[in-house]
XYZ file of C-alpha atoms in Angstrom:
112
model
C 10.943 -45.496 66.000
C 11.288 -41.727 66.203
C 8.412 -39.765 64.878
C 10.683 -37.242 63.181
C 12.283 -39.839 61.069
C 8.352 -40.865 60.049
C 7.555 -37.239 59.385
C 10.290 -37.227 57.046
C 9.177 -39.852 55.079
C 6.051 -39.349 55.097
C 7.079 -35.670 53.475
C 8.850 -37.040 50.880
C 7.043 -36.116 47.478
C 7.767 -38.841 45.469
C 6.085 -42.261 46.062
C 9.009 -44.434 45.091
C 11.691 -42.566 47.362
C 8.811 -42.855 50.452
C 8.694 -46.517 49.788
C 12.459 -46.813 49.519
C 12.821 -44.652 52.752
C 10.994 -47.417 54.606
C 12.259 -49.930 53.593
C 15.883 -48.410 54.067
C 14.864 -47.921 57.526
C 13.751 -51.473 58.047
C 16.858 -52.533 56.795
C 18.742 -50.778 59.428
C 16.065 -52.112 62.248
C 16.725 -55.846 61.231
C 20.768 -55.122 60.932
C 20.650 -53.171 64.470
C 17.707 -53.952 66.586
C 18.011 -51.697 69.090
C 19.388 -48.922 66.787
C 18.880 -45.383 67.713
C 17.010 -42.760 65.304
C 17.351 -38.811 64.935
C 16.896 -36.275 62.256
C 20.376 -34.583 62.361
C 21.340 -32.117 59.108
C 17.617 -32.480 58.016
C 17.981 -36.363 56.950
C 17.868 -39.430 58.908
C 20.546 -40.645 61.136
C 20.470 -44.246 62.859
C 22.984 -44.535 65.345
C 24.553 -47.687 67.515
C 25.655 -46.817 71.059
C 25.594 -43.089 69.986
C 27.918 -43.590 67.082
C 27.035 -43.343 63.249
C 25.612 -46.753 61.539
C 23.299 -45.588 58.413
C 21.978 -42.350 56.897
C 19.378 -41.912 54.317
C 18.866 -38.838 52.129
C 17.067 -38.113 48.960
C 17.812 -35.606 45.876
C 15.644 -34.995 43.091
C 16.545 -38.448 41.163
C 18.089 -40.951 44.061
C 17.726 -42.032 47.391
C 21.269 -42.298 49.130
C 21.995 -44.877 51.636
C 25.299 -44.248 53.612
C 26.478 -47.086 55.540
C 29.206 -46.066 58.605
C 32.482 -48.552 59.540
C 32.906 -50.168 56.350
C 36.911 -50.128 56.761
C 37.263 -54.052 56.577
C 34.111 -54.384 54.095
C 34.316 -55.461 50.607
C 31.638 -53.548 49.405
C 31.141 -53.101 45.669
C 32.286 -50.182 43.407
C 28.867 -48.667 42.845
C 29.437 -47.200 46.547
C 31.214 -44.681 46.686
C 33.158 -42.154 49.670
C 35.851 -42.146 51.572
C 37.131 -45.551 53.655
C 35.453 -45.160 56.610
C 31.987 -44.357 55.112
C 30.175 -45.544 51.560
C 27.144 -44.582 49.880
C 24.898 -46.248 47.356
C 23.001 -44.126 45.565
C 19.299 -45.340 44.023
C 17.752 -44.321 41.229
C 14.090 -44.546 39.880
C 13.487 -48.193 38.682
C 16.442 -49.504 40.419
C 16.582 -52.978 42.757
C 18.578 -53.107 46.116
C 19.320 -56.250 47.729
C 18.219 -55.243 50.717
C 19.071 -58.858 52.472
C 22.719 -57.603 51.474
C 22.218 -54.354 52.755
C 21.100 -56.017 56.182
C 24.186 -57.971 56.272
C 26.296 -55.024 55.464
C 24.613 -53.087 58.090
C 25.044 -55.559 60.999
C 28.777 -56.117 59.856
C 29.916 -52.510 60.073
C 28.255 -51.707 63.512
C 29.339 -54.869 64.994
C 32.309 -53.169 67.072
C 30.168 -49.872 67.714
């Protein structure tokens, strides 16, 4: 794990985006075990063979999870973006299935 990417959540203010960072992250460990982490545009990036897999960010009321390579996914409508890359925004309160998140994850990197 890349200590920059731990810095950065260990920065963030509020408790329940910290907790949501990590276990954001740990969704993208189990989905790509040998995924690559950076802090690129002041968030963090995980990255498959140097290509794009997952960001997280956080604003003042969410925590944003992008997911790369979703093309061929059927991913519901509360993500939103262009084809090739969909976020899911969550808010204060909110569940993720994160087991569906894993699977997610592994599908869209599969041919990275």
């Amino acid at each position: 794990m890349n200590q920059e990417v731990t810095e950065f959540i260990n920065n963030i203010e509020e408790p329940w985006q910290s907790k949501l960072c990590v276990a954001l992250r740990d969704v993208v460990h189990q989905a790509i075990p040998d995924v690559q982490e950076r802090i690129q545009y002041k968030k963090p990036h995980f990255l498959k063979h140097g290509k794009y897999a997952a960001v997280i960010s956080t604003s003042k009321k969410a925590v944003s999870f992008t997911i790369f390579n979703v093309i061929d996914l059927d991913l519901p409508i509360s993500f939103e973006g262009p084809p090739g890359r969909k976020t899911l925004k969550i808010f204060e309160g909110e569940k993720a299935d994160f087991n569906q998140l894993i699977s997610w994850v592994r599908l869209s990197s599969e041919n990275l």
